[in-house]
Amino acid sequence: MKKFTEAQISTAILDAYHEKFRCALQSDVVIVGAGASGLTAAWKLASSGICVVVLEKRLSPGGGIWGGSMGMNEIVVQPEALDIVNAVGVKHRTHGSLFVIDASELAAALCLKAIQAGATVLNLINAEDVCLHNGRVTGLVANRSLIGESLPVDPIVFTAQAVIDATGHEAVVANFLARRGYLKKGVLMDSGEDAMDAQAGEAFVVDHVREIFPGLWVTGMAVCATQGGPRMGPIFGGMLLSGAKAAKLVGEVLGKQSSGGQHSADQAKTRGNK
Ligand code: 48F
């Protein structure tokens, strides 16, 4: 007597994914990019009861964390980010005035924090355009990674009250607007991010988190790419702080109108989390 069948396995996956995907189609916040800043923003927003969906085009969430520096999988943070590092719960070693963290541990821990807080992370989903209503970004147009790029298959739309561009150096979502001339002068009008200056870049990436267009916020390297800030290499404190700041700014705006508290709590409960 068979205990389970192949059909049951497939049906279990299909039912679970269908439920997750259906909830994700309408949320409070869509974050594009599951790198350091995007996952931090997702974790913080979901922790405050906001319904968050993260779209990631690659197979694995974690963005640029995994590779550390030149493939050496260690990353560095500065003292200002230590509170967040401790809250994520990863180990760190002191190195002079800096701290070193195993890149895999940080990537895995941030992803776990975001999901256990109630965020929905959808991998293999590529954002390919924005949805724009009355001069405001109201969602993301997205397709399966690889399918949309190679076949004439129409996308799907994820609707949200706020969208965060956390796509790193490419600032993909901001570019959807820039290429049509929607962004004001000074935002993606010049040469993108500036040459490397680690300390200045780390400050810039936090100080310049903002709503660059109605409904669209930038965090992480997308901040520097859109506003000409310096790049900074494998120091990640600024990414964590930038994600936390984006969550705070978006949370303040949504605080007045968020309907997602119960939704997010329900999502976490469905997965057996507290
Ligand atoms: O690159 P990434 O980690 O962005 P970040 O949070 O962090 C930057 C650092 O990794 C590093 C650095 C540190 O000092 O300079 O570069 O700003 O994560 C960006 C994520 O966005 C995904 C991409 O696969 C990556 O995981 N992404 C990019 N374009 C799309 C996308 C897209 N069109 N749709 C969905 N995901």
PDB file of C-alpha atoms and ligand atoms in Angstrom:
ATOM      1  CA  MET A   1       0.000   0.000   0.000  1.00  0.00           C
ATOM      2  CA  LYS A   2       1.489   3.325  -1.067  1.00  0.00           C
ATOM      3  CA  LYS A   3       1.740   5.967   1.682  1.00  0.00           C
ATOM      4  CA  PHE A   4       1.756   8.836  -0.798  1.00  0.00           C
ATOM      5  CA  THR A   5       1.681   9.336  -4.536  1.00  0.00           C
ATOM      6  CA  GLU A   6       3.507  11.580  -6.973  1.00  0.00           C
ATOM      7  CA  ALA A   7       0.201  13.305  -7.680  1.00  0.00           C
ATOM      8  CA  GLN A   8      -0.154  14.199  -3.983  1.00  0.00           C
ATOM      9  CA  ILE A   9       3.336  15.710  -3.934  1.00  0.00           C
ATOM     10  CA  SER A  10       2.614  17.865  -6.983  1.00  0.00           C
ATOM     11  CA  THR A  11      -0.806  18.912  -5.682  1.00  0.00           C
ATOM     12  CA  ALA A  12       0.656  19.929  -2.308  1.00  0.00           C
ATOM     13  CA  ILE A  13       3.188  22.208  -4.039  1.00  0.00           C
ATOM     14  CA  LEU A  14       0.647  23.642  -6.432  1.00  0.00           C
ATOM     15  CA  ASP A  15      -1.909  24.393  -3.687  1.00  0.00           C
ATOM     16  CA  ALA A  16       0.648  25.993  -1.368  1.00  0.00           C
ATOM     17  CA  TYR A  17       2.238  28.088  -4.110  1.00  0.00           C
ATOM     18  CA  HIS A  18      -1.141  29.132  -5.476  1.00  0.00           C
ATOM     19  CA  GLU A  19      -2.209  30.427  -2.056  1.00  0.00           C
ATOM     20  CA  LYS A  20       1.075  32.277  -1.534  1.00  0.00           C
ATOM     21  CA  PHE A  21       1.013  33.789  -5.013  1.00  0.00           C
ATOM     22  CA  ARG A  22      -2.637  34.861  -4.808  1.00  0.00           C
ATOM     23  CA  CYS A  23      -1.992  36.722  -1.526  1.00  0.00           C
ATOM     24  CA  ALA A  24       1.098  38.342  -3.061  1.00  0.00           C
ATOM     25  CA  LEU A  25      -0.809  39.849  -5.969  1.00  0.00           C
ATOM     26  CA  GLN A  26      -2.168  42.618  -3.729  1.00  0.00           C
ATOM     27  CA  SER A  27      -0.020  43.758  -0.815  1.00  0.00           C
ATOM     28  CA  ASP A  28       1.051  46.846   1.099  1.00  0.00           C
ATOM     29  CA  VAL A  29       4.646  46.887  -0.142  1.00  0.00           C
ATOM     30  CA  VAL A  30       6.406  45.214  -3.042  1.00  0.00           C
ATOM     31  CA  ILE A  31      10.187  45.135  -2.715  1.00  0.00           C
ATOM     32  CA  VAL A  32      12.118  44.347  -5.879  1.00  0.00           C
ATOM     33  CA  GLY A  33      15.411  42.605  -5.092  1.00  0.00           C
ATOM     34  CA  ALA A  34      16.210  40.224  -2.237  1.00  0.00           C
ATOM     35  CA  GLY A  35      19.698  41.545  -1.472  1.00  0.00           C
ATOM     36  CA  ALA A  36      20.939  42.954   1.818  1.00  0.00           C
ATOM     37  CA  SER A  37      18.869  46.134   1.736  1.00  0.00           C
ATOM     38  CA  GLY A  38      15.709  44.551   0.322  1.00  0.00           C
ATOM     39  CA  LEU A  39      15.644  41.687   2.811  1.00  0.00           C
ATOM     40  CA  THR A  40      16.316  44.054   5.721  1.00  0.00           C
ATOM     41  CA  ALA A  41      13.468  46.327   4.607  1.00  0.00           C
ATOM     42  CA  ALA A  42      11.178  43.286   4.199  1.00  0.00           C
ATOM     43  CA  TRP A  43      12.055  41.956   7.653  1.00  0.00           C
ATOM     44  CA  LYS A  44      11.473  45.332   9.347  1.00  0.00           C
ATOM     45  CA  LEU A  45       8.215  46.090   7.517  1.00  0.00           C
ATOM     46  CA  ALA A  46       6.784  42.611   8.061  1.00  0.00           C
ATOM     47  CA  SER A  47       7.767  42.785  11.734  1.00  0.00           C
ATOM     48  CA  SER A  48       5.562  45.840  12.107  1.00  0.00           C
ATOM     49  CA  GLY A  49       2.586  43.976  10.630  1.00  0.00           C
ATOM     50  CA  ILE A  50       2.794  45.298   7.092  1.00  0.00           C
ATOM     51  CA  CYS A  51       2.065  42.928   4.211  1.00  0.00           C
ATOM     52  CA  VAL A  52       5.297  42.650   2.189  1.00  0.00           C
ATOM     53  CA  VAL A  53       6.176  40.814  -0.995  1.00  0.00           C
ATOM     54  CA  VAL A  54       9.762  40.479  -2.242  1.00  0.00           C
ATOM     55  CA  LEU A  55      10.343  39.723  -5.919  1.00  0.00           C
ATOM     56  CA  GLU A  56      13.730  38.208  -6.759  1.00  0.00           C
ATOM     57  CA  LYS A  57      14.812  37.322 -10.263  1.00  0.00           C
ATOM     58  CA  ARG A  58      17.473  34.814  -9.220  1.00  0.00           C
ATOM     59  CA  LEU A  59      17.078  31.360  -7.698  1.00  0.00           C
ATOM     60  CA  SER A  60      18.624  32.314  -4.348  1.00  0.00           C
ATOM     61  CA  PRO A  61      17.731  35.370  -2.265  1.00  0.00           C
ATOM     62  CA  GLY A  62      20.766  37.185  -0.814  1.00  0.00           C
ATOM     63  CA  GLY A  63      21.945  39.312  -3.735  1.00  0.00           C
ATOM     64  CA  GLY A  64      25.561  40.427  -3.485  1.00  0.00           C
ATOM     65  CA  ILE A  65      26.116  39.114   0.037  1.00  0.00           C
ATOM     66  CA  TRP A  66      27.104  35.565  -0.958  1.00  0.00           C
ATOM     67  CA  GLY A  67      30.165  36.547  -2.956  1.00  0.00           C
ATOM     68  CA  GLY A  68      31.778  38.699  -0.253  1.00  0.00           C
ATOM     69  CA  SER A  69      34.795  40.330  -1.824  1.00  0.00           C
ATOM     70  CA  MET A  70      36.116  38.782  -5.051  1.00  0.00           C
ATOM     71  CA  GLY A  71      34.502  35.476  -4.112  1.00  0.00           C
ATOM     72  CA  MET A  72      35.979  35.414  -0.586  1.00  0.00           C
ATOM     73  CA  ASN A  73      32.746  34.872   1.303  1.00  0.00           C
ATOM     74  CA  GLU A  74      33.263  37.219   4.221  1.00  0.00           C
ATOM     75  CA  ILE A  75      31.720  40.686   4.532  1.00  0.00           C
ATOM     76  CA  VAL A  76      32.473  43.659   6.751  1.00  0.00           C
ATOM     77  CA  VAL A  77      30.249  45.981   8.778  1.00  0.00           C
ATOM     78  CA  GLN A  78      31.007  49.093  10.784  1.00  0.00           C
ATOM     79  CA  PRO A  79      30.004  49.730  14.440  1.00  0.00           C
ATOM     80  CA  GLU A  80      26.886  51.742  13.465  1.00  0.00           C
ATOM     81  CA  ALA A  81      25.317  48.568  12.048  1.00  0.00           C
ATOM     82  CA  LEU A  82      26.077  46.299  14.990  1.00  0.00           C
ATOM     83  CA  ASP A  83      22.605  46.599  16.533  1.00  0.00           C
ATOM     84  CA  ILE A  84      21.037  45.271  13.317  1.00  0.00           C
ATOM     85  CA  VAL A  85      23.676  42.524  13.033  1.00  0.00           C
ATOM     86  CA  ASN A  86      22.891  41.410  16.592  1.00  0.00           C
ATOM     87  CA  ALA A  87      19.154  41.511  15.904  1.00  0.00           C
ATOM     88  CA  VAL A  88      19.692  39.309  12.834  1.00  0.00           C
ATOM     89  CA  GLY A  89      21.499  36.942  15.180  1.00  0.00           C
ATOM     90  CA  VAL A  90      24.685  36.224  13.187  1.00  0.00           C
ATOM     91  CA  LYS A  91      28.174  35.812  14.621  1.00  0.00           C
ATOM     92  CA  HIS A  92      30.795  38.515  14.051  1.00  0.00           C
ATOM     93  CA  ARG A  93      34.508  38.867  14.712  1.00  0.00           C
ATOM     94  CA  THR A  94      36.219  42.134  15.571  1.00  0.00           C
ATOM     95  CA  HIS A  95      38.875  43.312  13.122  1.00  0.00           C
ATOM     96  CA  GLY A  96      40.336  46.671  14.163  1.00  0.00           C
ATOM     97  CA  SER A  97      37.480  49.163  14.107  1.00  0.00           C
ATOM     98  CA  LEU A  98      35.351  46.859  11.895  1.00  0.00           C
ATOM     99  CA  PHE A  99      33.490  43.567  12.235  1.00  0.00           C
ATOM    100  CA  VAL A 100      33.674  40.566   9.895  1.00  0.00           C
ATOM    101  CA  ILE A 101      30.733  38.226   9.217  1.00  0.00           C
ATOM    102  CA  ASP A 102      30.481  34.968   7.265  1.00  0.00           C
ATOM    103  CA  ALA A 103      28.652  35.977   4.073  1.00  0.00           C
ATOM    104  CA  SER A 104      26.588  32.788   3.818  1.00  0.00           C
ATOM    105  CA  GLU A 105      25.449  33.111   7.419  1.00  0.00           C
ATOM    106  CA  LEU A 106      24.281  36.695   6.863  1.00  0.00           C
ATOM    107  CA  ALA A 107      22.497  35.944   3.571  1.00  0.00           C
ATOM    108  CA  ALA A 108      20.701  32.926   5.045  1.00  0.00           C
ATOM    109  CA  ALA A 109      19.828  34.704   8.306  1.00  0.00           C
ATOM    110  CA  LEU A 110      18.396  37.814   6.621  1.00  0.00           C
ATOM    111  CA  CYS A 111      16.242  35.665   4.372  1.00  0.00           C
ATOM    112  CA  LEU A 112      14.993  33.630   7.339  1.00  0.00           C
ATOM    113  CA  LYS A 113      14.246  36.794   9.359  1.00  0.00           C
ATOM    114  CA  ALA A 114      12.202  38.312   6.525  1.00  0.00           C
ATOM    115  CA  ILE A 115      10.161  35.159   5.893  1.00  0.00           C
ATOM    116  CA  GLN A 116       9.597  34.341   9.562  1.00  0.00           C
ATOM    117  CA  ALA A 117       8.425  37.915  10.156  1.00  0.00           C
ATOM    118  CA  GLY A 118       5.720  37.284   7.541  1.00  0.00           C
ATOM    119  CA  ALA A 119       7.206  38.592   4.276  1.00  0.00           C
ATOM    120  CA  THR A 120       6.526  36.583   1.142  1.00  0.00           C
ATOM    121  CA  VAL A 121       9.656  35.990  -0.929  1.00  0.00           C
ATOM    122  CA  LEU A 122       9.034  34.941  -4.521  1.00  0.00           C
ATOM    123  CA  ASN A 123      12.176  33.883  -6.355  1.00  0.00           C
ATOM    124  CA  LEU A 124      12.561  33.443 -10.112  1.00  0.00           C
ATOM    125  CA  ILE A 125      10.345  36.489 -10.689  1.00  0.00           C
ATOM    126  CA  ASN A 126      11.781  39.263 -12.829  1.00  0.00           C
ATOM    127  CA  ALA A 127      10.381  42.794 -12.540  1.00  0.00           C
ATOM    128  CA  GLU A 128      10.113  44.137 -16.053  1.00  0.00           C
ATOM    129  CA  ASP A 129       8.084  47.340 -15.695  1.00  0.00           C
ATOM    130  CA  VAL A 130       6.070  49.496 -13.295  1.00  0.00           C
ATOM    131  CA  CYS A 131       2.343  50.020 -13.118  1.00  0.00           C
ATOM    132  CA  LEU A 132       1.532  53.743 -13.194  1.00  0.00           C
ATOM    133  CA  HIS A 133      -1.845  55.299 -12.336  1.00  0.00           C
ATOM    134  CA  ASN A 134      -2.404  59.067 -12.198  1.00  0.00           C
ATOM    135  CA  GLY A 135       1.305  59.798 -11.804  1.00  0.00           C
ATOM    136  CA  ARG A 136       1.872  57.256  -9.019  1.00  0.00           C
ATOM    137  CA  VAL A 137       3.591  53.862  -9.047  1.00  0.00           C
ATOM    138  CA  THR A 138       0.929  51.359  -8.013  1.00  0.00           C
ATOM    139  CA  GLY A 139       2.704  48.073  -8.625  1.00  0.00           C
ATOM    140  CA  LEU A 140       5.132  45.971 -10.568  1.00  0.00           C
ATOM    141  CA  VAL A 141       4.823  44.227 -13.886  1.00  0.00           C
ATOM    142  CA  ALA A 142       6.690  40.935 -13.609  1.00  0.00           C
ATOM    143  CA  ASN A 143       7.316  37.677 -15.367  1.00  0.00           C
ATOM    144  CA  ARG A 144       9.047  34.384 -14.664  1.00  0.00           C
ATOM    145  CA  SER A 145      12.799  34.825 -14.952  1.00  0.00           C
ATOM    146  CA  LEU A 146      14.020  33.556 -18.312  1.00  0.00           C
ATOM    147  CA  ILE A 147      10.501  33.162 -19.763  1.00  0.00           C
ATOM    148  CA  GLY A 148       9.784  36.863 -20.212  1.00  0.00           C
ATOM    149  CA  GLU A 149      13.249  37.502 -21.626  1.00  0.00           C
ATOM    150  CA  SER A 150      13.155  34.781 -24.237  1.00  0.00           C
ATOM    151  CA  LEU A 151       9.530  34.099 -25.161  1.00  0.00           C
ATOM    152  CA  PRO A 152       6.555  36.270 -26.122  1.00  0.00           C
ATOM    153  CA  VAL A 153       4.700  35.545 -22.864  1.00  0.00           C
ATOM    154  CA  ASP A 154       2.706  38.300 -21.156  1.00  0.00           C
ATOM    155  CA  PRO A 155       3.537  39.264 -17.543  1.00  0.00           C
ATOM    156  CA  ILE A 156       1.466  39.530 -14.358  1.00  0.00           C
ATOM    157  CA  VAL A 157       0.993  42.579 -12.076  1.00  0.00           C
ATOM    158  CA  PHE A 158       1.741  42.817  -8.348  1.00  0.00           C
ATOM    159  CA  THR A 159      -0.248  45.720  -6.919  1.00  0.00           C
ATOM    160  CA  ALA A 160       0.905  47.584  -3.792  1.00  0.00           C
ATOM    161  CA  GLN A 161       0.570  50.863  -1.959  1.00  0.00           C
ATOM    162  CA  ALA A 162       4.334  51.311  -2.037  1.00  0.00           C
ATOM    163  CA  VAL A 163       7.166  49.895  -4.128  1.00  0.00           C
ATOM    164  CA  ILE A 164      10.811  49.756  -3.032  1.00  0.00           C
ATOM    165  CA  ASP A 165      13.594  49.486  -5.597  1.00  0.00           C
ATOM    166  CA  ALA A 166      16.252  47.315  -3.924  1.00  0.00           C
ATOM    167  CA  THR A 167      17.809  46.036  -7.153  1.00  0.00           C
ATOM    168  CA  GLY A 168      21.321  47.259  -6.332  1.00  0.00           C
ATOM    169  CA  HIS A 169      23.682  48.874  -8.818  1.00  0.00           C
ATOM    170  CA  GLU A 170      21.217  48.568 -11.704  1.00  0.00           C
ATOM    171  CA  ALA A 171      18.352  50.450  -9.998  1.00  0.00           C
ATOM    172  CA  VAL A 172      16.062  48.582 -12.362  1.00  0.00           C
ATOM    173  CA  VAL A 173      12.718  49.983 -11.223  1.00  0.00           C
ATOM    174  CA  ALA A 174      13.898  53.606 -11.197  1.00  0.00           C
ATOM    175  CA  ASN A 175      15.212  53.038 -14.711  1.00  0.00           C
ATOM    176  CA  PHE A 176      11.741  51.988 -15.890  1.00  0.00           C
ATOM    177  CA  LEU A 177      10.663  55.547 -15.053  1.00  0.00           C
ATOM    178  CA  ALA A 178      13.892  57.300 -16.094  1.00  0.00           C
ATOM    179  CA  ARG A 179      13.867  55.899 -19.608  1.00  0.00           C
ATOM    180  CA  ARG A 180      10.461  57.514 -20.144  1.00  0.00           C
ATOM    181  CA  GLY A 181      11.612  60.843 -18.701  1.00  0.00           C
ATOM    182  CA  TYR A 182       9.463  60.620 -15.558  1.00  0.00           C
ATOM    183  CA  LEU A 183      12.213  61.294 -13.013  1.00  0.00           C
ATOM    184  CA  LYS A 184      13.223  64.801 -11.996  1.00  0.00           C
ATOM    185  CA  LYS A 185      16.655  66.214 -12.767  1.00  0.00           C
ATOM    186  CA  GLY A 186      19.297  64.814 -10.451  1.00  0.00           C
ATOM    187  CA  VAL A 187      17.689  61.380 -10.303  1.00  0.00           C
ATOM    188  CA  LEU A 188      19.332  58.992 -12.773  1.00  0.00           C
ATOM    189  CA  MET A 189      19.956  61.883 -15.162  1.00  0.00           C
ATOM    190  CA  ASP A 190      23.713  61.802 -14.964  1.00  0.00           C
ATOM    191  CA  SER A 191      26.228  58.985 -14.805  1.00  0.00           C
ATOM    192  CA  GLY A 192      24.697  56.750 -12.105  1.00  0.00           C
ATOM    193  CA  GLU A 193      26.816  55.878  -9.076  1.00  0.00           C
ATOM    194  CA  ASP A 194      30.142  57.596  -8.435  1.00  0.00           C
ATOM    195  CA  ALA A 195      33.626  56.054  -8.109  1.00  0.00           C
ATOM    196  CA  MET A 196      34.512  54.145  -4.957  1.00  0.00           C
ATOM    197  CA  ASP A 197      34.754  55.960  -1.630  1.00  0.00           C
ATOM    198  CA  ALA A 198      33.754  53.403   1.004  1.00  0.00           C
ATOM    199  CA  GLN A 199      33.145  55.732   3.940  1.00  0.00           C
ATOM    200  CA  ALA A 200      31.311  58.426   1.967  1.00  0.00           C
ATOM    201  CA  GLY A 201      29.271  55.752   0.150  1.00  0.00           C
ATOM    202  CA  GLU A 202      28.202  54.141   3.409  1.00  0.00           C
ATOM    203  CA  ALA A 203      26.828  57.454   4.667  1.00  0.00           C
ATOM    204  CA  PHE A 204      25.212  58.351   1.332  1.00  0.00           C
ATOM    205  CA  VAL A 205      23.332  55.075   0.985  1.00  0.00           C
ATOM    206  CA  VAL A 206      21.553  55.760   4.277  1.00  0.00           C
ATOM    207  CA  ASP A 207      21.163  59.553   4.106  1.00  0.00           C
ATOM    208  CA  HIS A 208      19.597  59.527   0.614  1.00  0.00           C
ATOM    209  CA  VAL A 209      16.955  56.831   1.053  1.00  0.00           C
ATOM    210  CA  ARG A 210      13.810  58.511  -0.210  1.00  0.00           C
ATOM    211  CA  GLU A 211      10.668  58.418  -2.287  1.00  0.00           C
ATOM    212  CA  ILE A 212      12.141  59.328  -5.682  1.00  0.00           C
ATOM    213  CA  PHE A 213       8.760  59.279  -7.418  1.00  0.00           C
ATOM    214  CA  PRO A 214       5.242  59.049  -5.953  1.00  0.00           C
ATOM    215  CA  GLY A 215       4.891  55.467  -4.719  1.00  0.00           C
ATOM    216  CA  LEU A 216       8.536  54.475  -5.378  1.00  0.00           C
ATOM    217  CA  TRP A 217      11.289  54.418  -2.736  1.00  0.00           C
ATOM    218  CA  VAL A 218      14.939  53.447  -3.255  1.00  0.00           C
ATOM    219  CA  THR A 219      17.197  51.568  -0.856  1.00  0.00           C
ATOM    220  CA  GLY A 220      20.687  50.027  -0.948  1.00  0.00           C
ATOM    221  CA  MET A 221      22.924  50.587  -3.957  1.00  0.00           C
ATOM    222  CA  ALA A 222      19.884  51.796  -5.904  1.00  0.00           C
ATOM    223  CA  VAL A 223      20.180  54.928  -3.728  1.00  0.00           C
ATOM    224  CA  CYS A 224      23.690  55.625  -5.028  1.00  0.00           C
ATOM    225  CA  ALA A 225      22.827  54.603  -8.588  1.00  0.00           C
ATOM    226  CA  THR A 226      19.871  56.983  -8.760  1.00  0.00           C
ATOM    227  CA  GLN A 227      21.466  59.938  -7.000  1.00  0.00           C
ATOM    228  CA  GLY A 228      25.151  59.782  -7.893  1.00  0.00           C
ATOM    229  CA  GLY A 229      26.488  58.442  -4.579  1.00  0.00           C
ATOM    230  CA  PRO A 230      29.846  56.646  -4.368  1.00  0.00           C
ATOM    231  CA  ARG A 231      30.156  52.844  -4.518  1.00  0.00           C
ATOM    232  CA  MET A 232      31.689  51.192  -1.484  1.00  0.00           C
ATOM    233  CA  GLY A 233      32.485  47.516  -2.141  1.00  0.00           C
ATOM    234  CA  PRO A 234      32.061  44.682   0.352  1.00  0.00           C
ATOM    235  CA  ILE A 235      31.123  46.689   3.444  1.00  0.00           C
ATOM    236  CA  PHE A 236      27.460  45.975   4.201  1.00  0.00           C
ATOM    237  CA  GLY A 237      26.539  48.051   7.251  1.00  0.00           C
ATOM    238  CA  GLY A 238      25.155  50.775   4.997  1.00  0.00           C
ATOM    239  CA  MET A 239      22.981  48.253   3.137  1.00  0.00           C
ATOM    240  CA  LEU A 240      21.424  47.012   6.387  1.00  0.00           C
ATOM    241  CA  LEU A 241      20.896  50.539   7.708  1.00  0.00           C
ATOM    242  CA  SER A 242      19.542  51.697   4.335  1.00  0.00           C
ATOM    243  CA  GLY A 243      16.993  48.863   4.281  1.00  0.00           C
ATOM    244  CA  ALA A 244      15.948  49.653   7.840  1.00  0.00           C
ATOM    245  CA  LYS A 245      15.543  53.340   6.946  1.00  0.00           C
ATOM    246  CA  ALA A 246      13.436  52.531   3.876  1.00  0.00           C
ATOM    247  CA  ALA A 247      11.211  50.363   6.077  1.00  0.00           C
ATOM    248  CA  LYS A 248      10.844  53.213   8.567  1.00  0.00           C
ATOM    249  CA  LEU A 249       9.935  55.811   5.903  1.00  0.00           C
ATOM    250  CA  VAL A 250       7.502  53.524   4.080  1.00  0.00           C
ATOM    251  CA  GLY A 251       6.057  52.291   7.371  1.00  0.00           C
ATOM    252  CA  GLU A 252       5.376  55.887   8.451  1.00  0.00           C
ATOM    253  CA  VAL A 253       3.464  56.579   5.237  1.00  0.00           C
ATOM    254  CA  LEU A 254       1.529  53.311   5.371  1.00  0.00           C
ATOM    255  CA  GLY A 255       0.894  53.601   9.080  1.00  0.00           C
ATOM    256  CA  LYS A 256      -2.015  55.862   8.284  1.00  0.00           C
ATOM    257  CA  GLN A 257      -3.567  53.557   5.705  1.00  0.00           C
ATOM    258  CA  SER A 258      -2.103  50.058   6.080  1.00  0.00           C
ATOM    259  CA  SER A 259      -4.612  47.246   5.792  1.00  0.00           C
ATOM    260  CA  GLY A 260      -1.971  44.572   5.838  1.00  0.00           C
ATOM    261  CA  GLY A 261      -1.353  44.007   9.528  1.00  0.00           C
ATOM    262  CA  GLN A 262      -3.727  41.106   9.786  1.00  0.00           C
ATOM    263  CA  HIS A 263      -2.695  39.821   6.385  1.00  0.00           C
ATOM    264  CA  SER A 264       0.977  39.702   7.358  1.00  0.00           C
ATOM    265  CA  ALA A 265       0.223  38.116  10.710  1.00  0.00           C
ATOM    266  CA  ASP A 266      -1.964  35.524   8.964  1.00  0.00           C
ATOM    267  CA  GLN A 267       0.788  34.758   6.466  1.00  0.00           C
ATOM    268  CA  ALA A 268       3.271  34.123   9.261  1.00  0.00           C
ATOM    269  CA  LYS A 269       0.703  32.017  11.143  1.00  0.00           C
ATOM    270  CA  THR A 270      -0.006  29.911   8.057  1.00  0.00           C
ATOM    271  CA  ARG A 271       3.678  28.962   8.024  1.00  0.00           C
ATOM    272  CA  GLY A 272       3.572  28.064  11.704  1.00  0.00           C
ATOM    273  CA  ASN A 273       5.439  31.125  12.977  1.00  0.00           C
ATOM    274  CA  LYS A 274       4.563  33.211  15.980  1.00  0.00           C
TER     275      LYS A 274
HETATM  276  O1  48F B   1      22.884  43.610  -5.365  1.00  0.00           O
HETATM  277  P1  48F B   1      22.084  43.488  -4.117  1.00  0.00           P
HETATM  278  O2  48F B   1      22.671  42.753  -2.969  1.00  0.00           O
HETATM  279  O3  48F B   1      21.605  44.961  -3.724  1.00  0.00           O
HETATM  280  P2  48F B   1      21.813  45.870  -2.409  1.00  0.00           P
HETATM  281  O4  48F B   1      20.887  45.451  -1.331  1.00  0.00           O
HETATM  282  O5  48F B   1      23.275  45.502  -1.902  1.00  0.00           O
HETATM  283  C1  48F B   1      24.408  45.849  -2.663  1.00  0.00           C
HETATM  284  C2  48F B   1      25.529  44.924  -2.271  1.00  0.00           C
HETATM  285  O6  48F B   1      25.210  43.591  -2.571  1.00  0.00           O
HETATM  286  C3  48F B   1      26.874  45.244  -2.916  1.00  0.00           C
HETATM  287  C4  48F B   1      27.495  46.461  -2.352  1.00  0.00           C
HETATM  288  C5  48F B   1      27.719  46.481  -0.858  1.00  0.00           C
HETATM  289  O7  48F B   1      28.461  47.521  -0.502  1.00  0.00           O
HETATM  290  O8  48F B   1      27.832  47.341  -3.059  1.00  0.00           O
HETATM  291  O9  48F B   1      26.721  45.352  -4.323  1.00  0.00           O
HETATM  292  O10 48F B   1      21.764  47.250  -2.877  1.00  0.00           O
HETATM  293  O11 48F B   1      20.697  42.788  -4.449  1.00  0.00           O
HETATM  294  C6  48F B   1      19.904  43.210  -5.527  1.00  0.00           C
HETATM  295  C7  48F B   1      18.968  42.061  -5.861  1.00  0.00           C
HETATM  296  O12 48F B   1      18.040  42.522  -6.840  1.00  0.00           O
HETATM  297  C8  48F B   1      17.797  41.459  -7.735  1.00  0.00           C
HETATM  298  C9  48F B   1      19.168  40.810  -7.900  1.00  0.00           C
HETATM  299  O13 48F B   1      19.076  39.507  -8.423  1.00  0.00           O
HETATM  300  C10 48F B   1      19.694  40.851  -6.471  1.00  0.00           C
HETATM  301  O14 48F B   1      19.378  39.688  -5.750  1.00  0.00           O
HETATM  302  N1  48F B   1      17.250  42.024  -8.978  1.00  0.00           N
HETATM  303  C11 48F B   1      17.896  42.819  -9.873  1.00  0.00           C
HETATM  304  N2  48F B   1      17.084  43.125 -10.900  1.00  0.00           N
HETATM  305  C12 48F B   1      15.889  42.521 -10.652  1.00  0.00           C
HETATM  306  C13 48F B   1      16.000  41.815  -9.422  1.00  0.00           C
HETATM  307  C14 48F B   1      14.650  42.453 -11.348  1.00  0.00           C
HETATM  308  N3  48F B   1      14.452  43.067 -12.533  1.00  0.00           N
HETATM  309  N4  48F B   1      13.629  41.744 -10.807  1.00  0.00           N
HETATM  310  C15 48F B   1      13.813  41.082  -9.613  1.00  0.00           C
HETATM  311  N5  48F B   1      14.983  41.112  -8.917  1.00  0.00           N
END
